[in-house]
Amino acid sequence: MSDHHHKETFVTKYIFSQDHKMIAKQYLITGIIMGCIGVFMSMLFRLQLAYPEQSFSIIEAFLGRAGEGGVMTPDMYLSLVTIHGTIMVFFVLTAALSGTFSNLLIPFQIGARDMASPFLNMLSYWLFFLASVIMIASLFIETGPANAGWTIYPPLSALPQAISGSGLGMTLWLISMAIFIASSLMGSLNYIVTVLNMRTIGMKMTRLPLTIWSFFVTAIIGVVSFPVLFAAALLLIMDRSFGTSFFLSDIYIAGEVLHYKGGSPVLFEHLFWFLGHPEVYIVILPAMGIVSEVMATNSRKPIFGYRAMIISIIAIAFLSTIVWGHHMFVTGMNPFLGSVFTFTTLLIAIPSAVKAFNWTTTIWKGNLQMNPAMLYSIGFVSTFITGGLTGLILGDSAIDINVHDTYFVVAHFHLVMGVSAIFGMFAGIYHWFPKMYGKMMNKDLGYLHFWITAIAAYGVFFPMHFVGLAGLPRRYYNNTAFPIFDDLLHINKVMTVFAIIGGLAQLIFLANFFFSIYKGKKAPKNPWHSNTLEWTTEVEHIHGNWAGELPTVYRWAYDYSKLDSNGELWGGQDYTVQTVPIREGEEEF
């Protein structure tokens, strides 16, 4: 690579950048902004659930006519739930998590100058940005944003005249998601090609850090399943605008008989959940990879069961594509098919359990460095196990019928997918912040942020399981019409208080994050004494990552606390970077 590349201007460096490091930062900042909007929405509708029919000036201030007199309209409640779900699942947990860390770490950790196609990488980010703008713009139209739930089941989403949000708001939702899927596919293809083709000398697949394995497999799941959602969105647009009947049949609305014949809304559910369930693993696998790396580094021990971890990542990816029916046990599916989906769903608990046991064994008797990234990793394992256990209940077709569409489901997936992935993301930000910005984040603020966030997360979602078991349905904006649920109102108030505390705690993170970028302590080259290749690059970012030759790799990424034949640490330090050749008498993993 020649050093006399063209001089960068502000626009080519910060806006239309093709450098993976800058694109990672763009994804992260966009994701943080979208995350703030999503969390704020949840605080608004939690107020409505805890204090129905009470007036709040904040609701009127932000929702205007939809919150006249400080009381939210039912349509607005559904819109907030819909856009909150869409933003958090797709724009924060999918794009921001994968987009940030796949971009930052894949070239760094495999020893490449950049992505296979830097231009495609830039295009991927700007399509994601465009999709974000369209999704947010839909909040400001007169008829209101989409309000058919983030799963947008027809006929509510397929008939523009059904409710106010089924009109232009729904159209904008579909356009935004179509662009988002294009962005996601571009990114995924780029990640796959980069990992397969651009590894440096000596970087065999079995020497890759688990972060790269998880980003690689996540990208493969994305390429397999996202086109199916694209097809569903396209068919829904056809039903809405061109009079087809893919998902509609025998519909009456306000006494009027509509012309639709022969379609099936259950077909849409099959298409949606064929993406929707792999989507859960698209969200959680990158977080799993980050946690594996952070835990091994901060336990000063090799990751336990490296090959078992790789096999379980691949097993999760395969099984995730054959379990989607467990979202549809109450659609009248054949009970035999239900038992097949129950079997495959319970099967996916095995590789998940392998990972949980391996993380626990990794930190067992380790020399633990309890920095904020490590706390978030341990928090991740905690919420993953807690949320995963309730998945065993929901995965059983006979038991699921009792709790389907109650708050039990909401509690389950928020813990196992939402909170866990957010914790993995925070672990990644605290751990790789020095690599991204060349500064250190404030540790004490990190501790404060972790403890308030962790307690608040359990404070919201733990009681929610019991509310669900008591039968409280999802998506009702007000339960006062049902005296049977009156006793649950005080639990809703507790959850709302915790939700607001947890939401406000993110201000600590934001202050720490942005303050550290400008005023943080300068980071050393390898602050965590880690083994992977990104810490062999200079603190100052340069075009092409390494000034001279690309590094050569001689060992796997987890040679921590390795002893020689005399029982002493090799080289007198408890880590050995991947670029150090195997010494005489040393055993290679």
Coordinates of C-alpha atoms in Angstrom, one line a residue:
M1 CA 0.0 0.0 0.0
S2 CA 1.5 3.3 -1.0
D3 CA 1.7 6.0 1.7
H4 CA 1.0 8.9 -0.6
H5 CA -2.8 8.5 -0.6
H6 CA -4.9 11.6 -1.5
K7 CA -5.3 14.3 1.1
E8 CA -8.5 13.9 3.0
T9 CA -11.0 16.7 3.4
F10 CA -13.5 17.2 6.2
V11 CA -16.2 15.6 4.0
T12 CA -14.2 12.5 3.0
K13 CA -12.9 12.0 6.5
Y14 CA -15.9 12.5 8.7
I15 CA -19.0 12.3 6.5
F16 CA -18.5 10.1 3.4
S17 CA -15.6 8.2 5.0
Q18 CA -14.6 4.8 3.6
D19 CA -12.4 4.0 6.6
H20 CA -13.9 1.2 8.7
K21 CA -12.8 3.0 12.0
M22 CA -14.8 6.1 11.1
I23 CA -17.8 4.2 9.8
A24 CA -17.9 2.3 13.2
K25 CA -18.0 5.6 15.0
Q26 CA -20.8 6.8 12.7
Y27 CA -22.9 3.7 13.4
L28 CA -22.3 4.1 17.1
I29 CA -23.3 7.7 17.4
T30 CA -26.4 7.2 15.2
G31 CA -27.3 4.1 17.3
I32 CA -26.9 6.1 20.5
I33 CA -29.2 8.8 19.2
M34 CA -31.8 6.2 18.0
G35 CA -31.4 4.4 21.4
C36 CA -32.2 7.6 23.3
I37 CA -35.4 8.1 21.2
G38 CA -36.4 4.5 21.8
V39 CA -35.8 4.6 25.5
F40 CA -37.6 8.0 25.9
M41 CA -40.7 6.5 24.1
S42 CA -40.7 3.6 26.6
M43 CA -40.7 6.1 29.5
L44 CA -43.7 7.9 28.0
F45 CA -45.8 4.7 27.6
R46 CA -44.8 3.3 31.0
L47 CA -46.3 6.5 32.5
Q48 CA -49.5 5.7 30.7
L49 CA -49.5 2.1 32.0
A50 CA -48.8 3.1 35.6
Y51 CA -51.1 6.1 35.8
P52 CA -53.9 5.6 33.2
E53 CA -56.1 8.7 32.7
Q54 CA -53.8 10.9 34.7
S55 CA -52.6 14.1 33.1
F56 CA -48.9 14.7 32.5
S57 CA -47.6 17.9 31.0
I58 CA -44.6 16.1 29.5
I59 CA -47.0 13.9 27.4
E60 CA -48.7 17.0 26.0
A61 CA -45.4 18.7 25.4
F62 CA -44.0 15.9 23.3
L63 CA -47.1 14.3 21.7
G64 CA -49.1 17.5 20.9
R65 CA -52.6 16.7 19.7
A66 CA -52.1 13.0 20.5
G67 CA -51.5 13.9 24.1
E68 CA -54.1 16.7 24.5
G69 CA -54.7 17.6 28.1
G70 CA -51.7 15.5 29.1
V71 CA -53.5 12.2 28.4
M72 CA -52.2 9.9 25.6
T73 CA -54.7 8.7 22.9
P74 CA -55.0 4.9 22.4
D75 CA -53.7 5.2 18.9
M76 CA -50.6 7.2 20.1
Y77 CA -49.9 4.5 22.7
L78 CA -49.9 1.8 20.0
S79 CA -47.6 4.0 17.8
L80 CA -45.1 4.5 20.6
V81 CA -45.0 0.8 21.3
T82 CA -44.6 0.1 17.6
I83 CA -41.8 2.6 16.9
H84 CA -40.1 1.8 20.2
G85 CA -39.9 -1.9 19.3
T86 CA -38.8 -1.2 15.7
I87 CA -36.1 1.3 16.7
M88 CA -34.7 -0.9 19.5
V89 CA -34.7 -4.2 17.7
F90 CA -33.5 -3.1 14.2
F91 CA -31.9 0.3 14.5
V92 CA -30.1 -0.1 17.9
L93 CA -29.5 -3.8 18.6
T94 CA -29.0 -4.9 15.0
A95 CA -27.4 -1.9 13.2
A96 CA -25.6 -0.1 16.0
L97 CA -24.3 -3.3 17.7
S98 CA -23.2 -5.2 14.5
G99 CA -22.4 -2.1 12.5
T100 CA -20.2 -0.6 15.2
F101 CA -18.2 -3.6 16.3
S102 CA -18.1 -5.6 13.1
N103 CA -16.7 -2.5 11.3
L104 CA -14.3 -1.6 14.1
L105 CA -13.0 -5.1 14.9
I106 CA -13.1 -7.3 11.8
P107 CA -10.2 -5.5 9.9
F108 CA -8.3 -4.9 13.1
Q109 CA -8.5 -8.4 14.6
I110 CA -7.9 -10.3 11.3
G111 CA -5.0 -8.1 10.4
A112 CA -6.5 -6.3 7.3
R113 CA -6.0 -2.8 6.0
D114 CA -9.8 -2.2 5.7
M115 CA -13.0 -4.0 4.7
A116 CA -13.1 -5.9 1.4
S117 CA -15.2 -3.1 -0.1
P118 CA -14.8 0.2 1.7
F119 CA -17.3 1.9 -0.7
L120 CA -20.0 -0.7 0.0
N121 CA -19.3 -0.2 3.7
M122 CA -19.9 3.6 3.4
L123 CA -23.1 2.9 1.3
S124 CA -24.3 0.5 4.0
Y125 CA -24.0 3.2 6.7
W126 CA -25.7 5.9 4.7
L127 CA -28.6 3.7 3.8
F128 CA -29.0 2.9 7.5
F129 CA -28.9 6.6 8.2
L130 CA -31.6 7.3 5.5
A131 CA -33.8 4.5 7.0
S132 CA -33.4 6.1 10.5
V133 CA -34.4 9.5 9.2
I134 CA -37.5 8.1 7.4
M135 CA -38.5 6.1 10.5
I136 CA -38.2 9.3 12.7
A137 CA -39.9 11.4 10.1
S138 CA -43.0 9.2 10.3
L139 CA -43.5 10.4 13.9
F140 CA -44.3 13.9 12.6
I141 CA -47.0 13.3 10.0
E142 CA -50.6 14.2 10.7
T143 CA -52.2 10.8 10.7
G144 CA -49.4 9.5 13.1
P145 CA -46.8 6.8 12.7
A146 CA -47.4 3.1 12.2
N147 CA -49.3 1.5 15.0
A148 CA -49.7 -2.2 14.2
G149 CA -47.0 -3.3 16.7
W150 CA -43.4 -3.8 15.6
T151 CA -44.5 -7.2 14.1
I152 CA -47.0 -5.3 11.8
Y153 CA -49.4 -8.1 11.4
P154 CA -52.1 -7.7 8.8
P155 CA -55.0 -6.9 8.4
L156 CA -54.2 -3.9 10.7
S157 CA -51.1 -3.1 8.7
A158 CA -52.5 -4.1 5.3
L159 CA -55.6 -1.9 5.3
P160 CA -54.8 1.9 5.1
Q161 CA -58.3 2.7 6.3
A162 CA -58.1 0.4 9.4
I163 CA -56.8 2.9 12.0
S164 CA -55.0 6.3 11.6
G165 CA -51.5 4.8 11.8
S166 CA -52.3 2.3 9.0
G167 CA -52.1 5.1 6.4
L168 CA -49.0 7.1 5.5
G169 CA -47.3 6.1 8.7
M170 CA -47.3 2.5 7.8
T171 CA -46.1 3.2 4.3
L172 CA -43.1 5.1 5.7
W173 CA -42.4 2.3 8.1
L174 CA -42.3 -0.2 5.1
I175 CA -40.1 2.1 3.0
S176 CA -37.7 2.7 6.0
M177 CA -37.4 -1.1 6.6
A178 CA -36.8 -1.9 3.0
I179 CA -33.9 0.6 2.9
F180 CA -32.7 -0.8 6.3
I181 CA -32.7 -4.4 4.9
A182 CA -30.6 -3.3 1.9
S183 CA -28.1 -1.6 4.2
S184 CA -28.0 -4.7 6.4
L185 CA -27.4 -7.0 3.5
M186 CA -24.6 -4.8 2.1
G187 CA -22.9 -4.8 5.5
S188 CA -23.3 -8.6 6.0
L189 CA -21.9 -9.5 2.6
N190 CA -18.9 -7.2 3.2
Y191 CA -18.2 -8.8 6.6
I192 CA -18.4 -12.3 5.2
V193 CA -16.0 -11.6 2.3
T194 CA -13.6 -9.7 4.6
V195 CA -13.3 -12.6 7.1
L196 CA -12.9 -15.3 4.4
N197 CA -10.5 -13.5 2.1
M198 CA -8.5 -10.9 4.0
R199 CA -7.0 -12.6 7.0
T200 CA -3.3 -11.9 7.6
I201 CA -0.5 -14.5 7.3
G202 CA -0.9 -17.1 10.0
M203 CA -4.5 -16.1 10.9
K204 CA -6.2 -19.5 10.5
M205 CA -9.9 -19.7 11.3
T206 CA -9.0 -21.5 14.5
R207 CA -6.9 -18.6 15.6
L208 CA -9.7 -16.0 15.2
P209 CA -10.9 -14.3 18.3
L210 CA -14.5 -15.3 19.2
T211 CA -15.6 -11.8 18.4
I212 CA -14.8 -12.4 14.7
W213 CA -16.5 -15.8 14.7
S214 CA -19.7 -14.3 16.1
F215 CA -19.7 -11.3 13.7
F216 CA -19.0 -13.7 10.8
V217 CA -21.9 -16.1 11.7
T218 CA -24.2 -13.2 12.5
A219 CA -23.6 -11.8 9.0
I220 CA -24.4 -15.3 7.5
I221 CA -27.7 -15.4 9.4
G222 CA -28.5 -11.9 8.2
V223 CA -27.9 -12.8 4.5
V224 CA -30.2 -15.9 4.9
S225 CA -33.1 -14.4 6.7
F226 CA -33.4 -10.6 5.9
P227 CA -34.4 -11.1 2.3
V228 CA -37.5 -13.0 3.6
L229 CA -38.6 -10.0 5.6
F230 CA -38.0 -7.9 2.5
A231 CA -40.3 -10.2 0.5
A232 CA -43.0 -9.9 3.2
A233 CA -42.7 -6.1 3.2
L234 CA -42.9 -6.0 -0.6
L235 CA -46.0 -8.2 -0.6
L236 CA -47.6 -6.1 2.1
I237 CA -47.0 -2.9 0.0
M238 CA -48.7 -4.8 -2.9
D239 CA -51.7 -5.6 -0.7
R240 CA -51.9 -2.0 0.5
S241 CA -51.4 -0.1 -2.7
F242 CA -52.1 -2.4 -5.7
G243 CA -55.1 -4.4 -4.6
T244 CA -53.5 -7.9 -4.3
S245 CA -54.7 -10.4 -1.7
F246 CA -51.5 -12.1 -0.3
F247 CA -52.4 -11.5 3.3
L248 CA -56.1 -10.6 3.2
S249 CA -59.4 -12.5 2.8
D250 CA -63.1 -12.0 3.6
I251 CA -62.6 -8.6 5.3
Y252 CA -65.5 -6.4 6.6
I253 CA -64.7 -2.9 7.8
A254 CA -67.3 -0.5 9.2
G255 CA -70.0 -2.7 7.6
E256 CA -68.4 -2.6 4.2
V257 CA -67.4 -5.8 2.4
L258 CA -63.9 -5.5 0.9
H259 CA -63.0 -7.3 -2.3
Y260 CA -60.0 -9.3 -0.9
K261 CA -60.2 -13.1 -1.4
G262 CA -57.9 -16.0 -0.7
G263 CA -55.0 -14.5 1.2
S264 CA -53.9 -15.5 4.7
P265 CA -52.5 -13.3 7.5
V266 CA -50.8 -16.4 8.9
L267 CA -48.7 -16.5 5.7
F268 CA -47.3 -13.1 6.8
E269 CA -46.6 -14.4 10.2
H270 CA -44.5 -17.2 8.7
L271 CA -42.5 -14.8 6.6
F272 CA -42.1 -12.3 9.4
W273 CA -40.9 -14.8 12.0
F274 CA -38.6 -16.6 9.6
L275 CA -36.6 -13.4 9.9
G276 CA -37.9 -12.5 13.4
H277 CA -36.4 -15.4 15.2
P278 CA -33.0 -15.5 13.5
E279 CA -33.1 -11.7 14.2
V280 CA -32.9 -12.5 17.9
Y281 CA -29.6 -14.3 17.3
I282 CA -28.4 -11.5 14.9
V283 CA -28.9 -9.3 18.0
I284 CA -27.4 -11.6 20.6
L285 CA -24.4 -13.3 18.9
P286 CA -22.3 -10.1 18.5
A287 CA -22.9 -9.4 22.2
M288 CA -21.8 -13.0 23.0
G289 CA -18.6 -12.6 21.0
I290 CA -17.8 -9.3 22.8
V291 CA -18.5 -10.8 26.2
S292 CA -16.2 -13.8 25.4
E293 CA -13.3 -11.5 24.5
V294 CA -13.9 -9.1 27.5
M295 CA -14.2 -11.9 30.0
A296 CA -11.0 -13.8 28.8
T297 CA -9.0 -10.5 28.9
N298 CA -10.3 -9.4 32.3
S299 CA -10.0 -12.9 33.9
R300 CA -6.4 -13.1 32.7
K301 CA -7.3 -16.7 31.6
P302 CA -7.7 -18.4 28.3
I303 CA -11.4 -18.6 27.2
F304 CA -12.7 -22.0 28.4
G305 CA -13.7 -24.4 25.6
Y306 CA -12.7 -22.3 22.5
R307 CA -13.8 -24.9 20.0
A308 CA -17.0 -25.7 21.9
M309 CA -17.8 -22.0 21.7
I310 CA -17.3 -21.9 17.9
I311 CA -19.4 -25.0 17.5
S312 CA -22.2 -23.6 19.7
I313 CA -22.2 -20.3 17.7
I314 CA -22.6 -22.3 14.5
A315 CA -25.3 -24.6 16.1
I316 CA -27.2 -21.6 17.3
A317 CA -27.1 -20.1 13.8
F318 CA -28.4 -23.3 12.2
L319 CA -31.1 -23.9 14.8
S320 CA -32.3 -20.3 14.8
T321 CA -33.7 -20.9 11.2
I322 CA -35.9 -23.8 12.2
V323 CA -37.7 -22.5 15.3
W324 CA -39.8 -19.6 14.1
G325 CA -43.1 -21.5 14.6
H326 CA -42.9 -21.1 18.4
H327 CA -44.1 -17.5 17.9
M328 CA -47.3 -18.9 16.3
F329 CA -48.5 -21.7 18.6
V330 CA -51.9 -19.9 19.0
T331 CA -52.5 -19.4 15.2
G332 CA -54.3 -22.7 15.0
M333 CA -51.2 -24.6 13.8
N334 CA -51.3 -28.4 13.6
P335 CA -50.5 -29.7 17.1
F336 CA -47.9 -32.1 15.6
L337 CA -46.1 -29.2 13.9
G338 CA -46.3 -27.4 17.3
S339 CA -44.5 -30.3 18.9
V340 CA -41.8 -30.2 16.2
F341 CA -41.2 -26.5 16.8
T342 CA -41.2 -27.2 20.6
F343 CA -38.5 -29.8 20.1
T344 CA -36.2 -27.5 17.9
T345 CA -36.8 -24.6 20.3
L346 CA -35.7 -26.6 23.4
L347 CA -32.8 -28.0 21.4
I348 CA -31.4 -24.4 21.0
A349 CA -31.1 -24.2 24.8
I350 CA -28.1 -26.7 24.6
P351 CA -25.6 -24.5 22.7
S352 CA -26.8 -21.5 24.7
A353 CA -26.1 -23.4 27.9
V354 CA -22.7 -24.5 26.6
K355 CA -21.8 -20.8 26.2
A356 CA -23.2 -19.9 29.7
F357 CA -21.2 -22.7 31.4
N358 CA -18.1 -21.8 29.5
W359 CA -18.3 -18.1 30.5
T360 CA -18.8 -19.1 34.1
T361 CA -15.8 -21.5 33.9
T362 CA -13.6 -18.8 32.3
I363 CA -14.0 -16.4 35.2
W364 CA -13.7 -19.3 37.8
K365 CA -10.5 -18.8 39.8
G366 CA -9.4 -16.1 37.4
N367 CA -7.5 -13.0 38.4
L368 CA -10.5 -10.8 37.8
Q369 CA -10.1 -7.2 36.7
M370 CA -13.5 -5.7 37.7
N371 CA -13.6 -2.8 35.3
P372 CA -17.0 -1.5 33.8
A373 CA -16.6 -3.7 30.7
M374 CA -16.2 -6.8 32.9
L375 CA -19.2 -5.9 35.1
Y376 CA -21.3 -5.5 32.0
S377 CA -20.1 -8.9 30.7
I378 CA -21.0 -10.6 33.9
G379 CA -24.4 -8.7 33.9
F380 CA -24.9 -10.0 30.3
V381 CA -24.5 -13.6 31.5
S382 CA -26.9 -13.0 34.4
T383 CA -29.7 -11.5 32.2
F384 CA -29.1 -14.1 29.5
I385 CA -29.6 -17.0 31.9
T386 CA -32.5 -15.3 33.7
G387 CA -34.3 -14.4 30.4
G388 CA -33.3 -17.7 28.8
L389 CA -35.0 -19.8 31.5
T390 CA -38.4 -18.3 30.8
G391 CA -37.8 -19.2 27.1
L392 CA -38.2 -22.9 28.1
I393 CA -41.8 -22.1 29.2
L394 CA -42.6 -20.1 26.1
G395 CA -41.0 -22.7 23.8
D396 CA -43.4 -25.4 25.1
S397 CA -46.5 -25.3 22.9
A398 CA -48.8 -26.5 25.7
I399 CA -47.6 -24.0 28.4
D400 CA -47.2 -21.2 25.9
I401 CA -50.9 -21.0 25.2
N402 CA -51.5 -19.7 28.8
V403 CA -49.0 -16.9 28.7
H404 CA -49.0 -16.0 24.9
D405 CA -49.5 -12.3 24.3
T406 CA -49.2 -11.4 28.0
Y407 CA -46.5 -9.4 29.7
F408 CA -44.7 -12.7 30.4
V409 CA -43.5 -12.7 26.7
V410 CA -42.5 -9.0 26.9
A411 CA -40.5 -9.7 30.1
H412 CA -38.8 -12.8 28.5
F413 CA -37.6 -11.2 25.3
H414 CA -36.6 -7.9 26.9
L415 CA -34.3 -9.7 29.4
V416 CA -32.8 -12.3 27.0
M417 CA -32.5 -10.1 23.9
G418 CA -32.9 -6.5 24.9
V419 CA -31.1 -6.0 28.2
S420 CA -28.5 -8.7 27.4
A421 CA -27.6 -7.2 24.0
I422 CA -27.5 -3.7 25.5
F423 CA -25.2 -5.0 28.2
G424 CA -23.0 -6.6 25.6
M425 CA -22.9 -3.4 23.7
F426 CA -21.9 -1.4 26.8
A427 CA -19.2 -3.9 27.6
G428 CA -17.9 -3.4 24.0
I429 CA -18.0 0.4 24.2
Y430 CA -16.2 0.5 27.6
H431 CA -13.6 -2.0 26.4
W432 CA -12.8 -0.6 22.9
F433 CA -13.4 3.0 23.6
P434 CA -9.6 3.5 23.9
K435 CA -9.2 2.0 20.4
M436 CA -11.9 4.1 18.9
Y437 CA -11.0 7.5 20.4
G438 CA -7.6 7.1 21.9
K439 CA -8.9 8.2 25.3
M440 CA -10.0 6.3 28.5
M441 CA -13.5 6.5 29.8
N442 CA -14.1 7.5 33.5
K443 CA -14.1 4.2 35.5
D444 CA -16.1 5.5 38.5
L445 CA -18.9 6.9 36.3
G446 CA -18.8 3.5 34.5
Y447 CA -19.4 1.7 37.8
L448 CA -22.3 4.0 38.7
H449 CA -23.8 3.6 35.3
F450 CA -23.6 -0.2 35.6
W451 CA -25.1 -0.6 39.0
I452 CA -28.1 1.7 38.4
T453 CA -28.8 0.2 35.0
A454 CA -28.5 -3.4 36.2
I455 CA -30.8 -2.9 39.2
A456 CA -33.3 -0.8 37.1
A457 CA -33.4 -3.5 34.4
Y458 CA -34.3 -6.2 36.8
G459 CA -36.7 -3.8 38.6
V460 CA -38.6 -3.4 35.4
F461 CA -38.6 -6.9 33.9
F462 CA -38.6 -9.2 36.9
P463 CA -42.0 -8.1 38.2
M464 CA -43.2 -8.1 34.6
H465 CA -43.1 -11.9 34.6
F466 CA -45.6 -12.2 37.4
V467 CA -47.9 -9.6 35.9
G468 CA -47.9 -11.8 32.7
L469 CA -48.5 -15.0 34.7
A470 CA -51.6 -13.2 36.2
G471 CA -52.9 -12.8 32.7
L472 CA -52.3 -9.1 31.9
P473 CA -52.4 -8.8 28.1
R474 CA -49.7 -6.9 26.0
R475 CA -50.5 -3.8 24.0
Y476 CA -53.5 -2.7 26.1
Y477 CA -53.1 1.0 26.8
N478 CA -55.4 0.9 29.8
N479 CA -56.5 -2.0 31.9
T480 CA -59.0 -0.2 34.1
A481 CA -61.9 -1.7 32.2
F482 CA -61.0 -5.1 33.7
P483 CA -61.5 -5.2 37.5
I484 CA -59.6 -8.5 37.5
F485 CA -56.4 -6.5 36.8
D486 CA -56.9 -3.7 39.4
D487 CA -54.5 -5.4 41.9
L488 CA -51.7 -5.3 39.3
L489 CA -51.7 -1.5 39.0
H490 CA -49.3 -1.0 41.9
I491 CA -46.8 -3.4 40.3
N492 CA -47.0 -1.4 37.1
K493 CA -46.2 1.7 39.1
V494 CA -43.1 0.0 40.5
M495 CA -42.0 -1.0 37.0
T496 CA -42.5 2.5 35.7
V497 CA -40.4 4.0 38.5
F498 CA -37.6 1.6 37.7
A499 CA -37.9 2.3 34.0
I500 CA -37.6 6.0 34.5
I501 CA -34.6 5.6 36.9
G502 CA -32.9 3.2 34.3
G503 CA -33.7 5.7 31.5
L504 CA -32.2 8.6 33.3
A505 CA -29.1 6.5 34.3
Q506 CA -28.2 6.5 30.6
L507 CA -27.4 10.3 31.0
I508 CA -24.4 9.2 33.2
F509 CA -23.2 7.1 30.2
L510 CA -23.8 9.9 27.7
A511 CA -21.9 12.4 29.8
N512 CA -19.0 10.0 30.4
F513 CA -18.9 9.0 26.7
F514 CA -18.9 12.5 25.2
F515 CA -16.8 14.1 27.9
S516 CA -14.1 11.3 27.5
I517 CA -13.9 11.8 23.7
Y518 CA -12.7 15.4 24.3
K519 CA -11.3 15.5 27.8
G520 CA -10.6 11.9 28.7
K521 CA -7.2 10.7 29.8
K522 CA -5.0 9.7 26.9
A523 CA -5.1 5.9 26.3
P524 CA -1.9 3.8 26.3
K525 CA -1.4 1.5 23.3
N526 CA -2.7 -1.7 25.0
P527 CA -4.6 -0.5 28.1
W528 CA -6.1 -3.9 29.0
H529 CA -2.9 -6.0 28.2
S530 CA -4.9 -7.9 25.6
N531 CA -3.6 -10.4 23.0
T532 CA -5.6 -9.5 19.9
L533 CA -4.1 -7.6 16.9
E534 CA -6.0 -4.3 17.3
W535 CA -3.8 -3.5 20.3
T536 CA -0.7 -3.8 18.2
T537 CA -1.7 -0.7 16.1
E538 CA -0.8 2.8 17.1
V539 CA -3.2 4.8 19.3
E540 CA -3.5 7.5 16.6
H541 CA -5.6 6.2 13.7
I542 CA -3.8 5.9 10.4
H543 CA -5.0 5.0 7.0
G544 CA -4.5 1.2 6.6
N545 CA -4.2 0.5 10.3
W546 CA -0.5 -0.6 10.4
A547 CA 2.3 1.8 9.3
G548 CA 4.6 -0.9 7.9
E549 CA 4.0 -4.5 7.0
L550 CA 0.8 -6.3 8.1
P551 CA 1.4 -8.4 11.3
T552 CA 2.1 -12.1 11.1
V553 CA 0.1 -14.3 13.5
Y554 CA 1.7 -17.3 15.4
R555 CA -0.9 -18.2 18.0
W556 CA -4.5 -18.1 19.1
A557 CA -6.0 -15.0 20.8
Y558 CA -6.2 -16.4 24.4
D559 CA -2.7 -17.0 25.7
Y560 CA -3.2 -15.4 29.1
S561 CA -1.2 -16.4 32.2
K562 CA 0.7 -19.0 30.2
L563 CA 3.4 -20.8 32.3
D564 CA 6.7 -22.2 31.1
S565 CA 8.2 -25.6 32.2
N566 CA 9.4 -24.0 35.5
G567 CA 5.9 -22.8 36.4
E568 CA 6.9 -19.1 35.7
L569 CA 5.0 -16.7 33.5
W570 CA 6.4 -16.7 29.9
G571 CA 8.3 -13.5 29.5
G572 CA 7.4 -12.3 33.0
Q573 CA 3.9 -11.1 31.8
D574 CA 0.5 -12.6 31.9
Y575 CA -0.4 -12.0 28.2
T576 CA 1.2 -13.0 24.9
V577 CA 0.1 -11.0 21.9
Q578 CA -0.8 -13.1 18.7
T579 CA 2.2 -11.7 16.9
V580 CA 4.8 -13.3 19.3
P581 CA 6.3 -16.5 17.7
I582 CA 5.9 -19.8 19.6
R583 CA 9.0 -20.0 21.9
E584 CA 11.2 -23.1 22.3
G585 CA 9.5 -25.6 24.6
E586 CA 6.2 -23.8 24.4
E587 CA 3.0 -25.7 23.7
E588 CA 0.7 -24.2 21.1
F589 CA -3.1 -24.5 21.6

